[in-house]
CSV table of C-alpha atoms and ligand atoms in Angstrom, one decimal:
chain,number,residue,atom,x,y,z
A,26,PRO,CA,31.5,130.6,106.0
A,27,LYS,CA,34.3,128.9,108.0
A,28,LEU,CA,36.1,126.1,106.2
A,29,GLU,CA,36.6,122.9,108.0
A,30,TYR,CA,39.1,121.0,105.8
A,31,LEU,CA,41.0,123.7,104.0
A,32,LEU,CA,43.2,126.7,104.6
A,33,THR,CA,43.3,129.5,102.0
A,34,GLU,CA,45.4,132.5,101.4
A,35,THR,CA,46.4,134.8,98.6
A,36,ARG,CA,50.0,135.9,97.8
A,37,GLY,CA,50.1,138.5,95.2
A,38,ARG,CA,47.9,137.3,92.3
A,39,VAL,CA,48.2,133.6,93.5
A,40,GLY,CA,45.5,131.8,95.4
A,41,ILE,CA,46.8,129.1,97.7
A,42,VAL,CA,44.6,126.3,98.9
A,43,THR,CA,46.0,123.9,101.5
A,44,LEU,CA,44.3,120.6,102.2
A,45,HIS,CA,44.0,120.5,106.0
A,46,ARG,CA,42.7,117.4,107.5
A,47,PRO,CA,45.9,116.4,109.4
A,48,LYS,CA,44.4,113.6,111.5
A,49,ALA,CA,43.5,111.6,108.4
A,50,LEU,CA,46.5,112.5,106.2
A,51,ASN,CA,44.2,114.7,104.2
A,52,ALA,CA,42.0,111.7,103.2
A,53,LEU,CA,39.5,113.2,100.8
A,54,CYS,CA,36.2,113.0,102.5
A,55,ASN,CA,33.0,114.3,100.9
A,56,GLY,CA,33.0,117.5,103.0
A,57,LEU,CA,36.6,118.3,102.0
A,58,PHE,CA,35.8,117.9,98.3
A,59,VAL,CA,32.7,120.1,98.5
A,60,GLU,CA,34.8,122.8,100.1
A,61,LEU,CA,37.6,122.4,97.6
A,62,ASN,CA,35.2,122.7,94.6
A,63,GLN,CA,33.7,125.8,96.2
A,64,VAL,CA,36.9,127.5,97.0
A,65,LEU,CA,38.5,126.8,93.6
A,66,LYS,CA,35.4,128.1,91.9
A,67,GLU,CA,35.5,131.3,93.9
A,68,MET,CA,39.2,131.7,93.0
A,69,ASP,CA,38.4,131.0,89.4
A,70,ASN,CA,35.9,133.8,89.4
A,71,ASN,CA,38.1,136.3,91.3
A,72,ALA,CA,39.8,138.7,88.9
A,73,ASP,CA,42.5,139.4,91.4
A,74,ILE,CA,43.7,135.8,91.2
A,75,GLY,CA,45.5,134.6,88.1
A,76,ALA,CA,46.7,131.2,89.1
A,77,ILE,CA,46.2,128.7,92.0
A,78,VAL,CA,48.5,126.5,94.1
A,79,LEU,CA,47.0,123.4,95.6
A,80,THR,CA,49.0,121.8,98.4
A,81,GLY,CA,48.7,119.6,101.5
A,82,SER,CA,51.1,119.0,104.4
A,83,GLU,CA,54.7,117.9,104.5
A,84,ARG,CA,53.5,114.4,105.5
A,85,ALA,CA,50.7,114.0,103.0
A,86,PHE,CA,49.3,115.8,99.9
A,87,ALA,CA,46.4,113.4,100.3
A,88,ALA,CA,46.3,109.7,101.2
A,89,GLY,CA,43.3,109.1,98.9
A,90,ALA,CA,39.5,109.0,99.1
A,91,ASP,CA,38.2,108.5,102.7
A,92,ILE,CA,38.1,104.7,103.0
A,93,LYS,CA,36.2,104.7,106.3
A,94,GLU,CA,33.5,107.0,104.8
A,95,MET,CA,33.0,104.9,101.7
A,96,LYS,CA,33.5,101.3,102.9
A,97,ASP,CA,29.8,100.5,103.4
A,98,ARG,CA,28.4,102.1,100.2
A,99,ASN,CA,26.7,99.8,97.7
A,100,PHE,CA,26.7,99.8,93.9
A,101,ILE,CA,23.2,101.2,93.5
A,102,GLU,CA,23.9,104.1,95.7
A,103,ASN,CA,27.2,104.8,93.9
A,104,TYR,CA,25.6,104.6,90.5
A,105,SER,CA,22.4,106.5,91.2
A,106,GLU,CA,24.2,109.3,93.1
A,107,ASN,CA,27.2,109.2,90.7
A,108,PHE,CA,29.4,108.8,93.7
A,109,LEU,CA,32.5,111.1,93.6
A,110,GLY,CA,31.3,112.5,90.3
A,111,HIS,CA,31.8,116.0,91.8
A,112,TRP,CA,35.5,115.4,91.9
A,113,THR,CA,35.8,116.1,88.2
A,114,GLN,CA,34.6,119.7,88.7
A,115,ILE,CA,38.2,120.5,89.2
A,116,ILE,CA,39.0,120.0,85.6
A,117,ASN,CA,36.5,122.8,84.7
A,118,ILE,CA,38.6,125.4,86.6
A,119,ARG,CA,39.9,127.7,83.9
A,120,LYS,CA,42.9,129.2,85.8
A,121,PRO,CA,46.0,127.1,85.9
A,122,ILE,CA,46.5,125.0,89.1
A,123,VAL,CA,50.0,124.1,90.3
A,124,ALA,CA,50.0,121.1,92.7
A,125,ALA,CA,52.7,121.3,95.3
A,126,VAL,CA,53.0,117.7,96.5
A,127,ASN,CA,54.8,116.6,99.7
A,128,GLY,CA,54.5,113.2,101.3
A,129,PHE,CA,51.8,110.8,100.2
A,130,ALA,CA,49.9,111.3,97.0
A,131,LEU,CA,48.0,108.0,97.0
A,132,GLY,CA,44.9,106.8,95.2
A,133,GLY,CA,42.5,109.8,94.9
A,134,GLY,CA,45.4,112.0,96.1
A,135,CYS,CA,47.5,111.0,93.1
A,136,GLU,CA,44.5,111.5,90.9
A,137,LEU,CA,43.8,114.9,92.4
A,138,ALA,CA,47.4,116.0,91.7
A,139,MET,CA,47.0,114.7,88.1
A,140,MET,CA,43.8,116.9,87.7
A,141,CYS,CA,46.1,119.9,88.3
A,142,ASP,CA,48.0,121.5,85.4
A,143,ILE,CA,51.6,121.3,86.8
A,144,ILE,CA,52.9,119.1,89.5
A,145,TYR,CA,56.0,120.1,91.7
A,146,ALA,CA,57.1,117.4,94.1
A,147,GLY,CA,59.0,117.5,97.4
A,148,ASP,CA,61.9,115.1,97.5
A,149,LYS,CA,60.0,112.8,99.9
A,150,ALA,CA,56.8,112.7,97.8
A,151,VAL,CA,55.3,109.3,97.0
A,152,PHE,CA,52.9,108.7,94.2
A,153,GLY,CA,50.8,105.5,94.0
A,154,GLN,CA,47.5,103.9,93.2
A,155,PRO,CA,46.9,101.4,96.0
A,156,GLU,CA,43.1,100.9,95.4
A,157,ILE,CA,43.5,97.3,94.2
A,158,LYS,CA,44.7,96.4,97.7
A,159,LEU,CA,41.3,97.6,98.9
A,160,GLY,CA,39.4,95.5,96.4
A,161,THR,CA,38.6,98.4,94.2
A,162,ILE,CA,40.2,100.3,91.3
A,163,PRO,CA,41.1,104.0,90.7
A,164,GLY,CA,38.0,106.0,90.0
A,165,ALA,CA,39.2,109.5,89.2
A,166,GLY,CA,41.8,109.1,86.5
A,167,GLY,CA,44.3,106.7,87.8
A,168,THR,CA,43.9,104.3,85.0
A,169,GLN,CA,43.7,107.0,82.4
A,170,ARG,CA,45.7,110.1,83.2
A,171,LEU,CA,48.5,108.1,84.8
A,172,VAL,CA,49.0,106.1,81.6
A,173,LYS,CA,49.4,109.4,79.7
A,174,ALA,CA,51.8,110.7,82.3
A,175,VAL,CA,54.0,107.6,82.9
A,176,GLY,CA,53.2,105.2,80.1
A,177,LYS,CA,51.4,101.9,80.1
A,178,SER,CA,54.0,99.6,81.8
A,179,LYS,CA,54.5,101.8,84.9
A,180,ALA,CA,50.8,102.6,85.1
A,181,MET,CA,50.0,98.9,85.0
A,182,GLU,CA,52.6,98.0,87.5
A,183,MET,CA,51.4,100.7,89.9
A,184,CYS,CA,47.6,100.0,89.5
A,185,LEU,CA,47.9,96.2,89.3
A,186,THR,CA,50.1,95.7,92.4
A,187,GLY,CA,48.9,98.7,94.4
A,188,SER,CA,52.3,98.7,96.1
A,189,VAL,CA,54.8,99.8,93.5
A,190,ASN,CA,54.9,103.5,94.1
A,191,LEU,CA,56.9,106.3,92.4
A,192,THR,CA,59.3,108.3,94.4
A,193,ALA,CA,59.6,112.0,93.5
A,194,GLU,CA,62.6,111.4,91.4
A,195,GLU,CA,61.0,108.5,89.5
A,196,ALA,CA,57.9,110.6,89.0
A,197,GLU,CA,60.0,113.3,87.5
A,198,ARG,CA,61.9,110.9,85.2
A,199,ALA,CA,58.6,109.5,84.1
A,200,GLY,CA,57.1,112.9,83.3
A,201,LEU,CA,54.4,112.9,86.0
A,202,VAL,CA,56.0,115.9,87.8
A,203,SER,CA,58.0,118.7,86.3
A,204,ARG,CA,60.3,119.5,89.2
A,205,VAL,CA,61.6,117.9,92.4
A,206,LEU,CA,62.5,120.3,95.2
A,207,PRO,CA,63.5,120.1,98.8
A,208,ALA,CA,60.3,119.6,100.8
A,209,ASP,CA,60.3,123.0,102.4
A,210,GLN,CA,60.7,124.8,99.1
A,211,VAL,CA,57.9,123.2,97.0
A,212,VAL,CA,55.1,125.6,97.9
A,213,ASP,CA,57.3,128.7,97.4
A,214,GLU,CA,58.5,127.5,94.0
A,215,ALA,CA,55.0,126.6,93.0
A,216,VAL,CA,53.8,130.1,94.0
A,217,LYS,CA,56.7,131.6,92.0
A,218,THR,CA,55.6,129.7,88.9
A,219,ALA,CA,52.0,130.5,89.5
A,220,GLU,CA,52.9,134.2,90.0
A,221,LYS,CA,54.7,134.2,86.6
A,222,ILE,CA,51.6,132.8,85.0
A,223,ALA,CA,49.3,135.2,86.8
A,224,ASN,CA,51.2,138.2,85.4
A,225,LEU,CA,50.8,137.2,81.8
A,226,SER,CA,47.7,137.9,79.7
A,227,GLN,CA,44.9,136.0,81.4
A,228,PRO,CA,42.8,135.2,78.3
A,229,ILE,CA,45.9,133.9,76.5
A,230,VAL,CA,46.9,131.8,79.5
A,231,GLN,CA,43.4,130.2,79.3
A,232,MET,CA,43.9,129.5,75.6
A,233,VAL,CA,47.1,127.7,76.4
A,234,LYS,CA,45.5,125.6,79.1
A,235,ASP,CA,42.5,124.8,76.8
A,236,ALA,CA,44.8,123.9,73.9
A,237,ILE,CA,47.0,121.6,75.9
A,238,ASN,CA,44.0,119.9,77.5
A,239,GLN,CA,42.5,119.4,74.1
A,240,SER,CA,45.5,117.2,73.3
A,241,PHE,CA,44.2,114.6,75.8
A,242,GLU,CA,40.7,114.6,74.2
A,243,VAL,CA,41.0,114.5,70.4
A,244,PRO,CA,43.1,113.0,67.6
A,245,LEU,CA,46.2,115.0,66.6
A,246,ALA,CA,44.8,116.6,63.5
A,247,ALA,CA,41.8,118.0,65.4
A,248,GLY,CA,44.0,119.2,68.2
A,249,LEU,CA,46.3,121.0,65.8
A,250,THR,CA,43.3,122.7,64.1
A,251,PHE,CA,42.1,123.7,67.5
A,252,GLU,CA,45.5,125.1,68.4
A,253,ARG,CA,45.8,127.0,65.0
A,254,ARG,CA,42.4,128.6,65.5
A,255,LEU,CA,43.2,129.8,69.0
A,256,PHE,CA,46.6,131.0,67.7
A,257,HIS,CA,44.7,133.0,65.0
A,258,ALA,CA,42.3,134.3,67.7
A,259,THR,CA,45.0,135.7,69.9
A,260,PHE,CA,45.5,138.3,67.1
A,261,GLY,CA,42.1,139.6,68.0
A,262,SER,CA,43.4,140.6,71.4
A,263,ASN,CA,45.0,143.8,72.6
A,264,ASP,CA,47.5,141.8,74.5
A,265,GLN,CA,48.9,140.2,71.4
A,266,LYS,CA,49.4,143.7,69.9
A,267,GLU,CA,51.0,144.9,73.2
A,268,GLY,CA,53.2,141.8,73.6
A,269,MET,CA,54.7,142.0,70.1
A,270,ALA,CA,55.0,145.8,70.1
A,271,ALA,CA,56.8,145.6,73.4
A,272,PHE,CA,59.3,143.0,71.9
A,273,ALA,CA,59.9,145.3,68.9
A,274,GLU,CA,60.4,148.3,71.1
A,275,LYS,CA,62.7,146.4,73.5
A,276,ARG,CA,60.5,147.0,76.6
A,277,LYS,CA,58.5,144.9,79.0
A,278,ALA,CA,54.9,144.1,77.9
A,279,LYS,CA,52.1,145.6,79.9
A,280,PHE,CA,49.2,143.2,79.5
A,281,THR,CA,45.6,144.4,80.2
A,282,ASN,CA,43.8,141.1,79.9
A,283,ASN,CA,41.8,142.0,76.8
B,319,HXC,C1,40.6,107.3,105.6
B,319,HXC,C2,42.8,107.4,106.3
B,319,HXC,C3,43.2,107.3,104.9
B,319,HXC,C4,42.2,107.1,103.9
B,319,HXC,C5,45.0,107.5,106.1
B,319,HXC,N1,43.9,107.5,107.0
B,319,HXC,N2,44.6,107.3,104.9
B,319,HXC,N3,41.5,107.4,106.6
B,319,HXC,N4,41.0,107.1,104.3
B,319,HXC,N5,42.5,107.0,102.6
B,319,HXC,C6,44.0,107.7,108.4
B,319,HXC,C7,44.4,106.4,109.1
B,319,HXC,O1,43.2,105.6,109.2
B,319,HXC,C8,44.8,107.0,110.5
B,319,HXC,O2,43.7,107.3,111.3
B,319,HXC,C9,45.5,108.3,110.1
B,319,HXC,O3,45.0,108.6,108.8
B,319,HXC,C10,47.0,108.1,110.0
B,319,HXC,O4,47.3,107.1,109.1
B,319,HXC,P1,48.2,105.9,109.4
B,319,HXC,O5,47.8,104.7,108.6
B,319,HXC,O6,48.3,105.6,110.9
B,319,HXC,O7,49.7,106.5,109.0
B,319,HXC,P2,50.9,105.6,108.4
B,319,HXC,O8,51.1,104.4,109.2
B,319,HXC,O9,52.0,106.6,108.4
B,319,HXC,O10,50.6,105.2,107.0
B,319,HXC,C11,50.3,106.1,106.0
B,319,HXC,C12,49.7,105.5,104.7
B,319,HXC,C13,48.4,104.7,105.2
B,319,HXC,C14,50.6,104.5,104.1
B,319,HXC,C15,49.3,106.6,103.7
B,319,HXC,O11,47.6,105.6,106.0
B,319,HXC,C16,47.6,104.2,104.1
B,319,HXC,O12,47.9,103.2,103.4
B,319,HXC,N6,46.4,104.9,103.8
B,319,HXC,C17,45.5,104.5,102.8
B,319,HXC,C18,46.0,104.8,101.4
B,319,HXC,C19,45.0,104.3,100.3
B,319,HXC,O13,44.7,103.1,100.2
B,319,HXC,N7,44.5,105.2,99.5
B,319,HXC,C20,43.6,104.9,98.5
B,319,HXC,C21,42.2,105.1,99.0
B,319,HXC,S1,41.0,104.6,97.8
B,319,HXC,P3,43.6,106.8,112.8
B,319,HXC,O14,42.2,107.3,113.2
B,319,HXC,O15,43.8,105.4,112.8
B,319,HXC,O16,44.7,107.6,113.4
B,319,HXC,C22,40.9,105.9,96.7
B,319,HXC,C23,39.9,105.8,95.6
B,319,HXC,C24,39.8,107.0,94.8
B,319,HXC,O17,41.5,106.9,96.8
B,319,HXC,C25,38.6,107.0,93.9
B,319,HXC,C26,38.3,108.3,93.3
B,319,HXC,C27,37.0,108.4,92.6
């Protein structure tokens, strides 16, 4: 079926999803998110794809949840329908997702980027949580993931004022993004990184993503145990045998994803 709000393509083993609602700066309306969940799930289940790049336009990654669409909702509707609950389906995608962010990443747009595994930012990118100016609060991780990414003081400053935003460089310094690039190179660099990941052993890649994500959920000792068990488990794979044999034989490993 034709997509209304997204563009998709594959380059090599990388799936690229582009948010494409230019008239509304990629405001994340319900229809857009339904399509996004569906496309990401398809890519997750496609063995020809090893990693995913999520991007928007040069002007906006996404300017947040669609304010016009949600402005008349009431509490009972939100609660009984678990409004925007489907946004969190993204964190169940097992393949790594690299966000390539240009322009505005505000509100739900910033939260969406933070649900990805790696963030690359264009030099004009702006990260912010302006919800308080609308009389609401972040609802998809802005008060939780942002704290872990930039620390309490910056997260408080951003969420409490709604107007203190991070430039790309500030975001990199704070640890929210791992690289700042010229705007026209962000997607290509994200694809390069995704391609690197996509050519490694896919089950082992998944273990790394699982283990790092575990660090956000459990106390250190439990996270370390989880990591150690997965480390042990890698020795049950052919790819561990191949990877270590290739090193000893001074050749490039040929992984078979088993
Ligand atoms: C609906 C939006 C929108 C949004 C922009 N537009 N952001 N529509 N929801 N979040 C629309 C505008 O209404 C306008 O439509 C068009 O996109 C272009 O935007 P302009 O405002 O004219 O552009 P500009 O002057 O360049 O300003 C850019 C901007 C501003 C600073 C990004 O658009 C803005 O402040 N947007 C809202 C940002 C925000 O508050 N986000 C948080 C949303 S709440 P027309 O039809 O007039 O041309 C949220 C909660 C998440 O995200 C909860 C998750 C569970």
